[in-house]
PDB file of C-alpha atoms in Angstrom:
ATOM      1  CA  UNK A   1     -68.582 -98.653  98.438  1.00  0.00           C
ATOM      2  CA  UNK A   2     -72.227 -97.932  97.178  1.00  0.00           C
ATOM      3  CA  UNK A   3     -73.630 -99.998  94.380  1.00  0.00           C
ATOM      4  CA  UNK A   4     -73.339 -97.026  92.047  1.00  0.00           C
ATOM      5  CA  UNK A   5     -69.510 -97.209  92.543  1.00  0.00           C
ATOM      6  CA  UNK A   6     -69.176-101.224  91.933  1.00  0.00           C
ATOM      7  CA  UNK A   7     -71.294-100.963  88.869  1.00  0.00           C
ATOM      8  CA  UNK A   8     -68.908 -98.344  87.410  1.00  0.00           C
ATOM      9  CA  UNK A   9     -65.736 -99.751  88.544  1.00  0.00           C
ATOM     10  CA  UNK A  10     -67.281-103.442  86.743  1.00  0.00           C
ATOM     11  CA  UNK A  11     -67.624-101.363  83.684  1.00  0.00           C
ATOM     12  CA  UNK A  12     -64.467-100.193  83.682  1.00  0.00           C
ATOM     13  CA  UNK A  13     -63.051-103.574  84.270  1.00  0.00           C
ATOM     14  CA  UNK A  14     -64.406-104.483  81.307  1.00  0.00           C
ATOM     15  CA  UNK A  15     -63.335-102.131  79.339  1.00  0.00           C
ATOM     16  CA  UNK A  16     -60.185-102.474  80.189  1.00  0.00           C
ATOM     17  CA  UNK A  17     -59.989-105.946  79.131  1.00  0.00           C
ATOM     18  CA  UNK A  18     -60.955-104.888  75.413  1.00  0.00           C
ATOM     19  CA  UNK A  19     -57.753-103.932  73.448  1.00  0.00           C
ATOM     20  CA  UNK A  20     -58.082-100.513  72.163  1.00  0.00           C
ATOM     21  CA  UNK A  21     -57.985 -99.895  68.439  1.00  0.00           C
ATOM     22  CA  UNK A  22     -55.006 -97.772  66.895  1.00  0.00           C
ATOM     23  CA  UNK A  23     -56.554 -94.339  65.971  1.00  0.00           C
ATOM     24  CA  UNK A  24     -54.931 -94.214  62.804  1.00  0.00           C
ATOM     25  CA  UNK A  25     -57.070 -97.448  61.673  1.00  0.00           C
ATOM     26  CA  UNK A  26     -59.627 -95.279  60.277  1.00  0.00           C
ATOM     27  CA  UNK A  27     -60.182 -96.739  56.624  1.00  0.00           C
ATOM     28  CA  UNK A  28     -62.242-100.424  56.245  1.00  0.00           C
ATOM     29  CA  UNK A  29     -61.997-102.234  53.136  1.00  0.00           C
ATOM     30  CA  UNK A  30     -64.345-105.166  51.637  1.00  0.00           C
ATOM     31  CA  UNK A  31     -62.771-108.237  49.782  1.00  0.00           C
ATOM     32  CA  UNK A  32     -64.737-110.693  49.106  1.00  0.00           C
ATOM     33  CA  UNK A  33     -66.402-111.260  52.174  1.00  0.00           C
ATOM     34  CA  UNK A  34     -63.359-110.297  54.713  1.00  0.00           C
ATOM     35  CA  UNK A  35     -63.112-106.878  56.123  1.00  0.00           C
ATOM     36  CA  UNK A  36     -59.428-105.058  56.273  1.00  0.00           C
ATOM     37  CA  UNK A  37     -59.173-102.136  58.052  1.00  0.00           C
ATOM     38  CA  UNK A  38     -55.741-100.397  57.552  1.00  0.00           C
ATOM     39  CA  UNK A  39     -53.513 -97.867  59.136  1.00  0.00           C
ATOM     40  CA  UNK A  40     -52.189 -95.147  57.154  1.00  0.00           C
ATOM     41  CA  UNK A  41     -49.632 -93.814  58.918  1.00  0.00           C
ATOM     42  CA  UNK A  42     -47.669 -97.942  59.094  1.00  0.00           C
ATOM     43  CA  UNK A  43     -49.191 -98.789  55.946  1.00  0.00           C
ATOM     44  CA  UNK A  44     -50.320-102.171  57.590  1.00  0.00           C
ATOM     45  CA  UNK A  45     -53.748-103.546  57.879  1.00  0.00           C
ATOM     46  CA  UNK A  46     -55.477-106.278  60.153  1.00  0.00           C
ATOM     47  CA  UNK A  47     -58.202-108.526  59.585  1.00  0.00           C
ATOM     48  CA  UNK A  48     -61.442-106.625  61.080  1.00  0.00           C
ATOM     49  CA  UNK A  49     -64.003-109.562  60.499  1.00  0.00           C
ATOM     50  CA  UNK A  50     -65.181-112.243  57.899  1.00  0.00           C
ATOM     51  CA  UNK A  51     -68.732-112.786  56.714  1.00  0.00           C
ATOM     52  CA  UNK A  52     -70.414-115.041  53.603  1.00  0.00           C
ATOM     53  CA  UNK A  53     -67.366-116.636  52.970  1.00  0.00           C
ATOM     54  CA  UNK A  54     -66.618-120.903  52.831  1.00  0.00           C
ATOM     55  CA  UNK A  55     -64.859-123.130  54.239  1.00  0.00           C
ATOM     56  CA  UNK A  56     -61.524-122.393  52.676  1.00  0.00           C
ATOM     57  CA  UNK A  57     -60.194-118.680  53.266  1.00  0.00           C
ATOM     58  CA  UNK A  58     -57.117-117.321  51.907  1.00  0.00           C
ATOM     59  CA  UNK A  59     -55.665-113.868  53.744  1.00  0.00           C
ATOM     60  CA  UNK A  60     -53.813-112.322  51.130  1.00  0.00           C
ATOM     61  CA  UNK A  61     -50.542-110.707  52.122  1.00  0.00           C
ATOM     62  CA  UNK A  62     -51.473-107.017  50.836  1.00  0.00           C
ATOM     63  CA  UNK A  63     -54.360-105.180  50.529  1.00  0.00           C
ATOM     64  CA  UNK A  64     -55.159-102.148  48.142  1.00  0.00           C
ATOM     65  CA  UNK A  65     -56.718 -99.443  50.032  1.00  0.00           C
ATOM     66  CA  UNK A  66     -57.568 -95.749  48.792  1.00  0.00           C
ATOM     67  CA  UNK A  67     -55.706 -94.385  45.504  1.00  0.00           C
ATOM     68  CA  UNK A  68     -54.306 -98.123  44.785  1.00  0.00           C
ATOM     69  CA  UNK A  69     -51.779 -98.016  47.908  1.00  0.00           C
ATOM     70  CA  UNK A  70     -51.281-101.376  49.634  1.00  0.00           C
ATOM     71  CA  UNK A  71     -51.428-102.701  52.981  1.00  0.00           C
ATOM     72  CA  UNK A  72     -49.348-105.486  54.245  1.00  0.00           C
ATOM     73  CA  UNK A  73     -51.964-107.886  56.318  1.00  0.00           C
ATOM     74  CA  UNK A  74     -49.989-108.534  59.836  1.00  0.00           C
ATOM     75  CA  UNK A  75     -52.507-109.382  62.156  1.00  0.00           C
ATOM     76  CA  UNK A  76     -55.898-111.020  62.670  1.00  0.00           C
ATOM     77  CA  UNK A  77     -57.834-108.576  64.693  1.00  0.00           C
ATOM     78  CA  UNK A  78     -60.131-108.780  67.934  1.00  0.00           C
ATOM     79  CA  UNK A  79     -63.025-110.913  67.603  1.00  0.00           C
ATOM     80  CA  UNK A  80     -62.532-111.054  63.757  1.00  0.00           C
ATOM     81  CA  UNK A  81     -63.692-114.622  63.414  1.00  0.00           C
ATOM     82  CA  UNK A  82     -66.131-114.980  66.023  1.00  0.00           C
ATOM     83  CA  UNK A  83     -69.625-114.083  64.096  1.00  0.00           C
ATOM     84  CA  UNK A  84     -69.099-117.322  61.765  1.00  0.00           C
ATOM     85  CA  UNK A  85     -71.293-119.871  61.456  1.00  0.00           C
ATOM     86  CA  UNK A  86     -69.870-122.642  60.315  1.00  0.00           C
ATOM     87  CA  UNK A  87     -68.502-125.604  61.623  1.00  0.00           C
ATOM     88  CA  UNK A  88     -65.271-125.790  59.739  1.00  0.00           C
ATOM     89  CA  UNK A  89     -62.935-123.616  58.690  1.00  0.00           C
ATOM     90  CA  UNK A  90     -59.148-123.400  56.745  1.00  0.00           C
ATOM     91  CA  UNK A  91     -57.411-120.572  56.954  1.00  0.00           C
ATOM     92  CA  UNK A  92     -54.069-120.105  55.142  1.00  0.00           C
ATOM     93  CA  UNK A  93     -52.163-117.189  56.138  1.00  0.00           C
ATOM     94  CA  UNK A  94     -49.306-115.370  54.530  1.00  0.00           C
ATOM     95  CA  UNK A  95     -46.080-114.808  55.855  1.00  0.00           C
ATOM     96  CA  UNK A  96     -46.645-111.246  56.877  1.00  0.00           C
ATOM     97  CA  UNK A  97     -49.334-112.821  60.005  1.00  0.00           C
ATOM     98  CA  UNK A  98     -46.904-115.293  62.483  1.00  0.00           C
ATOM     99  CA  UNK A  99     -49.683-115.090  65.079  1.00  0.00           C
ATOM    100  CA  UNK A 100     -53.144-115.651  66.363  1.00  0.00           C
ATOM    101  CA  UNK A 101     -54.187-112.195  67.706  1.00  0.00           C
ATOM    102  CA  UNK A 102     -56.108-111.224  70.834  1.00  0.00           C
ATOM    103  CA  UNK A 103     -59.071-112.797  71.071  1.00  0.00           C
ATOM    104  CA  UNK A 104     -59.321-113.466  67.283  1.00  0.00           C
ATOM    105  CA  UNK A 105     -61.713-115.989  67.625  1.00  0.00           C
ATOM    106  CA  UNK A 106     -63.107-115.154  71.127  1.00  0.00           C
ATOM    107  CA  UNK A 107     -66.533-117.253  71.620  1.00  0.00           C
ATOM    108  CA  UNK A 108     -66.159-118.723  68.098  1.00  0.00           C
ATOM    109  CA  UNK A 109     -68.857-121.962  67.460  1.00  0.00           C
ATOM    110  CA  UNK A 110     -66.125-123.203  64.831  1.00  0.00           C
ATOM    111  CA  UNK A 111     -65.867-126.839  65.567  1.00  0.00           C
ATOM    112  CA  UNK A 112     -62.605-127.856  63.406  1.00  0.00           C
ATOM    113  CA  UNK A 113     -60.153-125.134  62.647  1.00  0.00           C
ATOM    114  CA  UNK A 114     -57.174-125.778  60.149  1.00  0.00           C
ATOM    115  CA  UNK A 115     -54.591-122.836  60.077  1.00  0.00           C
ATOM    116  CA  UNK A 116     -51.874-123.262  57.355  1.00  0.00           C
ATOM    117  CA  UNK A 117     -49.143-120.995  57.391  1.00  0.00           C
ATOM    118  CA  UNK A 118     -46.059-120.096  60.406  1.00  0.00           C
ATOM    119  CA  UNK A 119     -47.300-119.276  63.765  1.00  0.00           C
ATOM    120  CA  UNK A 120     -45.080-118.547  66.873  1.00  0.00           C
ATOM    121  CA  UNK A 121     -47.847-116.984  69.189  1.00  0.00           C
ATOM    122  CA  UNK A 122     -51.105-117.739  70.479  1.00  0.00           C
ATOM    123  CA  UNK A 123     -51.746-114.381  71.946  1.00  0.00           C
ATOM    124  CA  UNK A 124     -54.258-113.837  74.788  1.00  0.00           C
ATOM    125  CA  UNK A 125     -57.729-114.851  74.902  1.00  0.00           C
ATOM    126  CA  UNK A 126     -57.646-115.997  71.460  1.00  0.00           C
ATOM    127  CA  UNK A 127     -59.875-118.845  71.260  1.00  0.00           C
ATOM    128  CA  UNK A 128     -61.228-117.822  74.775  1.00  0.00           C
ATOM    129  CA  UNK A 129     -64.912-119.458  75.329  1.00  0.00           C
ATOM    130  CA  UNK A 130     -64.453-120.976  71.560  1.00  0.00           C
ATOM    131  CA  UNK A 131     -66.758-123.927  73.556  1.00  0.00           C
ATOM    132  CA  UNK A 132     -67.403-125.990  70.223  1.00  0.00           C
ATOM    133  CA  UNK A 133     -64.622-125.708  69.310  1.00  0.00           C
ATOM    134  CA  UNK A 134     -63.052-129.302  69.108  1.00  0.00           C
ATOM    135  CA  UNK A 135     -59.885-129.493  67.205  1.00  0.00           C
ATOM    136  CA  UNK A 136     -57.362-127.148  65.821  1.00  0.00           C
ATOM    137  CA  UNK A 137     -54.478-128.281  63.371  1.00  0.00           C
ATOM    138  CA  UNK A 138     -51.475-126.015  63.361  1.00  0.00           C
ATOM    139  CA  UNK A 139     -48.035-125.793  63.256  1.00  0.00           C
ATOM    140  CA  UNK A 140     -46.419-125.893  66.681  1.00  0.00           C
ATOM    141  CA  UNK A 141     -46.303-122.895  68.877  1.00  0.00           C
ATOM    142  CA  UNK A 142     -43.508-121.292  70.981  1.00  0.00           C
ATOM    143  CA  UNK A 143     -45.695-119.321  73.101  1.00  0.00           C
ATOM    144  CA  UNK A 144     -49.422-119.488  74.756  1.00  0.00           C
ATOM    145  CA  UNK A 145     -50.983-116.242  76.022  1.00  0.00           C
ATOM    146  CA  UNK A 146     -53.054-115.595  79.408  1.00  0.00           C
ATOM    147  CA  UNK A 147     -56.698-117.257  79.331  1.00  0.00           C
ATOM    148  CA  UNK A 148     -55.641-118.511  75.123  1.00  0.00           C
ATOM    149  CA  UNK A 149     -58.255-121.492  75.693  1.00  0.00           C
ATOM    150  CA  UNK A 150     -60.142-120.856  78.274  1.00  0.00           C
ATOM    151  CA  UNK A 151     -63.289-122.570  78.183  1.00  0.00           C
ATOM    152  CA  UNK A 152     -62.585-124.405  75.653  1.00  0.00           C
ATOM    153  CA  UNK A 153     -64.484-127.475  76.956  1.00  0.00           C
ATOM    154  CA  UNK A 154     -64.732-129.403  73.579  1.00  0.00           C
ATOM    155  CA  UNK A 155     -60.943-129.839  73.278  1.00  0.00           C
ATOM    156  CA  UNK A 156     -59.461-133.003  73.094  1.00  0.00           C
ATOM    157  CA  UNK A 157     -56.142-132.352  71.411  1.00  0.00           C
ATOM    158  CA  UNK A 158     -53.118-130.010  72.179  1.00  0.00           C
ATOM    159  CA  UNK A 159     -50.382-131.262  69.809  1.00  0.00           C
ATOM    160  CA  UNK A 160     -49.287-128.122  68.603  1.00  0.00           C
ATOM    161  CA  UNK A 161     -47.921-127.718  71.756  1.00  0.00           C
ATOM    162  CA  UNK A 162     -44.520-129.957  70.879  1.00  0.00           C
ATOM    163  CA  UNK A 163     -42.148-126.950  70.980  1.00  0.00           C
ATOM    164  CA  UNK A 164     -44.413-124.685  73.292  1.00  0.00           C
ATOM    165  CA  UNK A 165     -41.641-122.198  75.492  1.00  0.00           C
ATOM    166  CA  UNK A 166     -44.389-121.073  77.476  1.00  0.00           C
ATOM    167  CA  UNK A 167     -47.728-121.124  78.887  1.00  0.00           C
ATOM    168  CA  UNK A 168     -49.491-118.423  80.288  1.00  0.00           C
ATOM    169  CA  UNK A 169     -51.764-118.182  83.215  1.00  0.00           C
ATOM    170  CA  UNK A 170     -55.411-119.675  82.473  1.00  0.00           C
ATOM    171  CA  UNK A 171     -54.631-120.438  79.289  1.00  0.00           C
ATOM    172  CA  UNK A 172     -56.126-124.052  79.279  1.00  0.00           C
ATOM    173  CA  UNK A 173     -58.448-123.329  82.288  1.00  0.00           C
ATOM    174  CA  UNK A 174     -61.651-125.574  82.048  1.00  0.00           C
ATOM    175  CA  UNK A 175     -60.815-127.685  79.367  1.00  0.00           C
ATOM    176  CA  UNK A 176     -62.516-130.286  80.026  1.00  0.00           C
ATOM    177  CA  UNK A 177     -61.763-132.873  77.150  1.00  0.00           C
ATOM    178  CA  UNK A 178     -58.094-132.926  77.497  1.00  0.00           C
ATOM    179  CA  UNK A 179     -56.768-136.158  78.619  1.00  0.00           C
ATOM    180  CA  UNK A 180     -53.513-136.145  77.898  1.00  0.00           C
ATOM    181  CA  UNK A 181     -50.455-133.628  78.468  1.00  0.00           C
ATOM    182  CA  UNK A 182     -46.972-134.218  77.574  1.00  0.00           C
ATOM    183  CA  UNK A 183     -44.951-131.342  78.123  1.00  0.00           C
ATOM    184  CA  UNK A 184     -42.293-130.744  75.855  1.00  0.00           C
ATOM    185  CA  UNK A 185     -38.789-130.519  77.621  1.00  0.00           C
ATOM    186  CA  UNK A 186     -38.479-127.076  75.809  1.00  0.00           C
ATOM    187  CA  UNK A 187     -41.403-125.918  77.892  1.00  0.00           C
ATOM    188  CA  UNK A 188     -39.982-123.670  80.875  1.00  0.00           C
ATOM    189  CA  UNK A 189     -42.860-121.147  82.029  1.00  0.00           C
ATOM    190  CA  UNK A 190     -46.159-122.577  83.392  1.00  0.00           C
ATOM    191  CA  UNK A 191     -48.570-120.075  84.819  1.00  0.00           C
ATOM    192  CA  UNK A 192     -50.839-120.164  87.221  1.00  0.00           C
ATOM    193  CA  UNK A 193     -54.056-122.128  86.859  1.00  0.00           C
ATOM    194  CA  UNK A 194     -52.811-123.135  83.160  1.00  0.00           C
ATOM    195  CA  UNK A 195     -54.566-126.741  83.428  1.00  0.00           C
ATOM    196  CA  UNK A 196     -57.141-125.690  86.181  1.00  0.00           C
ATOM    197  CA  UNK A 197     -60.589-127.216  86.055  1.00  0.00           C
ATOM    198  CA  UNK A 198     -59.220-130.017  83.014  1.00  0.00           C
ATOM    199  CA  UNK A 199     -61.621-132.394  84.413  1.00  0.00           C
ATOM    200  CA  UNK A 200     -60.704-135.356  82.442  1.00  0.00           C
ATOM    201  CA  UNK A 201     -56.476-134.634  82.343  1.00  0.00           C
ATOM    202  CA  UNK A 202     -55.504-138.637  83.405  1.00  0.00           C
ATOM    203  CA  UNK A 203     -51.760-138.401  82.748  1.00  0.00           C
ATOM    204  CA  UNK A 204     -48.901-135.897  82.859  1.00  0.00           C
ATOM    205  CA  UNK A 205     -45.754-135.687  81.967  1.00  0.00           C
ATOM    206  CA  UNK A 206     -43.548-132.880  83.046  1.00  0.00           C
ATOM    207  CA  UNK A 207     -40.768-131.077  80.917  1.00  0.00           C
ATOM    208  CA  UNK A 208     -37.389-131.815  81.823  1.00  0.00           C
ATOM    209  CA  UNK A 209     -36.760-127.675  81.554  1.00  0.00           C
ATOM    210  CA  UNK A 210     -39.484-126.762  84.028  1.00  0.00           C
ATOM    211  CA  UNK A 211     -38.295-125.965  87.483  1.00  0.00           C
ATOM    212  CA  UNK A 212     -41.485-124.740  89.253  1.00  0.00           C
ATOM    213  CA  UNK A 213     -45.235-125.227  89.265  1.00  0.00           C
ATOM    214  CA  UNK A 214     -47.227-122.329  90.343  1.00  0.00           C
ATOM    215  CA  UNK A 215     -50.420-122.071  92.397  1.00  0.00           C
ATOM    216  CA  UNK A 216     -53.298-124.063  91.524  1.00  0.00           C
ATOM    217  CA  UNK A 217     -51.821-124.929  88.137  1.00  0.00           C
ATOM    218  CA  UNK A 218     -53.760-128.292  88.427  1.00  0.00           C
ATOM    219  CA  UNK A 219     -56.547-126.941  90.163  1.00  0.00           C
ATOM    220  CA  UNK A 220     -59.774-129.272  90.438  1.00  0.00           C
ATOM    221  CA  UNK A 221     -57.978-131.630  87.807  1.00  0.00           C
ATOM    222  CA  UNK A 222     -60.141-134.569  89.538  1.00  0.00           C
ATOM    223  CA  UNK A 223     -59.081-137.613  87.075  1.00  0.00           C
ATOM    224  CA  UNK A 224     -55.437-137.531  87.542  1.00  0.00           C
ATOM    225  CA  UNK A 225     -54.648-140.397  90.143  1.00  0.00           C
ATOM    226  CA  UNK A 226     -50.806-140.055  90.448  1.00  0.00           C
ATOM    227  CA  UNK A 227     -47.762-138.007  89.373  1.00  0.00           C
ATOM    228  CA  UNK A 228     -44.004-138.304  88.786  1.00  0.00           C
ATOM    229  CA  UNK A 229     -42.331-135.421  89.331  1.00  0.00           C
ATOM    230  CA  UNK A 230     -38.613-134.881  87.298  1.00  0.00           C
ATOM    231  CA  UNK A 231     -35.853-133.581  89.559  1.00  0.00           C
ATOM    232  CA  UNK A 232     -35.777-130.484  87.757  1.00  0.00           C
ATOM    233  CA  UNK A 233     -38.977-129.363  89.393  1.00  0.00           C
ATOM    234  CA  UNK A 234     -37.249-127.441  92.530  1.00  0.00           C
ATOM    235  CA  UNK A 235     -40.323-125.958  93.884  1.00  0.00           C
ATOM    236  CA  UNK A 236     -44.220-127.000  94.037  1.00  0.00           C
ATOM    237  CA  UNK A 237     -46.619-123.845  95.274  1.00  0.00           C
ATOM    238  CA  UNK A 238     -49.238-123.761  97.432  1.00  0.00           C
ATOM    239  CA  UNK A 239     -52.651-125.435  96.512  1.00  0.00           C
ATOM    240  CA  UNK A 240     -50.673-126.327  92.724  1.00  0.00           C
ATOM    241  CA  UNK A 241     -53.118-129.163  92.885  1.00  0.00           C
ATOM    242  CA  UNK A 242     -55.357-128.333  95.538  1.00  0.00           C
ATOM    243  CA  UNK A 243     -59.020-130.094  94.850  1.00  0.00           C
ATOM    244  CA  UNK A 244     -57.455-132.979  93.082  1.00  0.00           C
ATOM    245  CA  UNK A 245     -59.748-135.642  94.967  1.00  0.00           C
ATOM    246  CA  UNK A 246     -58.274-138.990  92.865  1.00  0.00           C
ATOM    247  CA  UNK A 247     -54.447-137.989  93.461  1.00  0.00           C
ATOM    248  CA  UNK A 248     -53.003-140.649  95.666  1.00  0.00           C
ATOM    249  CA  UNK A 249     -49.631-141.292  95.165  1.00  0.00           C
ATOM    250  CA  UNK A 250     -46.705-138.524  94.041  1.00  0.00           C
ATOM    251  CA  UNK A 251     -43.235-139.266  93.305  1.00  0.00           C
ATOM    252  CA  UNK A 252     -40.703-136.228  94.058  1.00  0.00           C
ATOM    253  CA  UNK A 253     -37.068-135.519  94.013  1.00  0.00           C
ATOM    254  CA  UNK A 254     -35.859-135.031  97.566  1.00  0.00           C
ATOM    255  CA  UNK A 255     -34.094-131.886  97.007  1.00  0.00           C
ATOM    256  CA  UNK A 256     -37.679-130.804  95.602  1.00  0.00           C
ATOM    257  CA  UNK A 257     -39.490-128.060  98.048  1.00  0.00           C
ATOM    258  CA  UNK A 258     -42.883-128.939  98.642  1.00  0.00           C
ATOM    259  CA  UNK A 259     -44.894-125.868  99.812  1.00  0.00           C
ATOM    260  CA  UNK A 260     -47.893-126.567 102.509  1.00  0.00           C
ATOM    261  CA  UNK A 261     -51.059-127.931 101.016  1.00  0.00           C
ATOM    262  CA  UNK A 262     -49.400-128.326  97.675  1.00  0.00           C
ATOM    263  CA  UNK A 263     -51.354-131.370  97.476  1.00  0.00           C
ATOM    264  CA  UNK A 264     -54.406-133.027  99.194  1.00  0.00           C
ATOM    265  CA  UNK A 265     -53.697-134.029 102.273  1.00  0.00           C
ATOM    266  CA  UNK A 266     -54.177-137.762 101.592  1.00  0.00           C
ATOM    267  CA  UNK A 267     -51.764-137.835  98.930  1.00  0.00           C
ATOM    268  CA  UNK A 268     -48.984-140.216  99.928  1.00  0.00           C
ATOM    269  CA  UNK A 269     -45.398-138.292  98.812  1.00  0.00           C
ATOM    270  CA  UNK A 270     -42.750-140.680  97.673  1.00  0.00           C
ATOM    271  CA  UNK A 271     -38.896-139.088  97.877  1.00  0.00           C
ATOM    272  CA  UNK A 272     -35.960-140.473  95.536  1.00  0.00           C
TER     273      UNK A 272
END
């Protein structure tokens, strides 16, 4: 393949990666510093971006677009929060918005993010590179998209995880502040490489509804020192915590498959 070809096939990677908008969104509207754009044909609209606003921002549930028709707000949009600059931010959502969109706040310098309202979703790549970004109080979550946090190095606390379902793949990836992770024993899907490159992660505990940990899901995780695996885990993939250089000692379930190089070779497995 000629370099012509690669450079192409790059660009189309990355285009790829950016969601396309709906073609019906067509028609912008201005309120006070926030940017709608709505779609005629679903009469819905989604946050496009915010600009000259503070530190306390209320999405209203409806917007009034052309000839005094209204929009019900759903969705935060792509990137619609990234060109702030501030360091803190409260956001109170209506009812009509029960998730954080894709990439909503993709490479964000927000350093404290409050978010009042129901969420159920943390869709993908939505606080993706956020690197500032150092704590975010919300309700708990029932789902965590692909690559949600990666990046997020300034992270220290993941609480609104309590009643997380699932955790995509990447979605915590080089997080470096995170110390602790307790898995709630509703938790049942962990992708691959969710904790990879979490640097600091000292101590894990595992949910109780979780019965296999992928590849590298704990790659390079180079503070933790031992783990206690619950019987429920059945299966541990290759290289799930490859480049762990401080793991010593693991306690498993004997009924529990270990794949090859699962762990470092100089970890000492202990069977019940």
């Amino acid at each position: 393949m000629n370099l012509l070809s690669k450079i192409v096939l790059a660009v189309v990677f990355v285009l790829l990666s950016v969601p396309m908008e709906a073609k019906s969104y067509v028609n912008k509207i201005d309120t006070l510093g926030i940017i709608f754009k709505y779609d005629k044909k679903k009469r819905t609209a989604a946050v496009d971006s915010a600009y000259n606003i503070g530190l306390d921002v209320k999405i209203p549930q409806y917007v009034v677009g052309d000839k005094g028709k209204k929009y019900e707000v759903e969705s935060l949009g792509y990137m619609s929060f990234s060109r702030m600059q501030i360091e803190h931010l409260t956001l109170s959502l209506p009812g009509s918005i029960s998730s954080i969109g894709f990439g909503s706040f993709y490479t964000s310098n927000i350093k404290s993010i409050t978010i009042n309202g129901f969420l159920s979703d943390i869709h993908d790549r939505a606080f993706h590179d956020s690197r500032s970004l150092e704590r975010l109080d919300i309700q708990p979550v029932e789902s965590v998209g692909n690559l949600a946090f990666m990046g997020c190095e300034s992270l220290k606390e993941i609480t609104f995880l309590s009643r997380v379902k699932k955790i995509g793949d990447l979605a915590f990836y080089g997080c470096e502040s995170i110390e602790l992770l307790d898995m709630p024993d509703c938790l049942s899907e962990l992708g691959k490489c969710a904790f990879a490159y979490c640097s600091n992660l000292k101590s894990v505990r595992f949910s109780r509804s979780l019965s296999i940990l992928k590849g590298r899901t704990f790659y390079n995780c180079t503070s933790l020192t031992e783990i206690d695996l619950p019987d429920n885990i059945k299966r541990v993939c290759k290289n799930a915590f490859e480049g762990c250089k401080k793991l010593t000692k693991v306690r498993a379930s004997k009924n529990t498959v270990i794949e090859e190089k699962a762990f470092p070779s100089n970890v000492e497995i202990e069977y019940y």
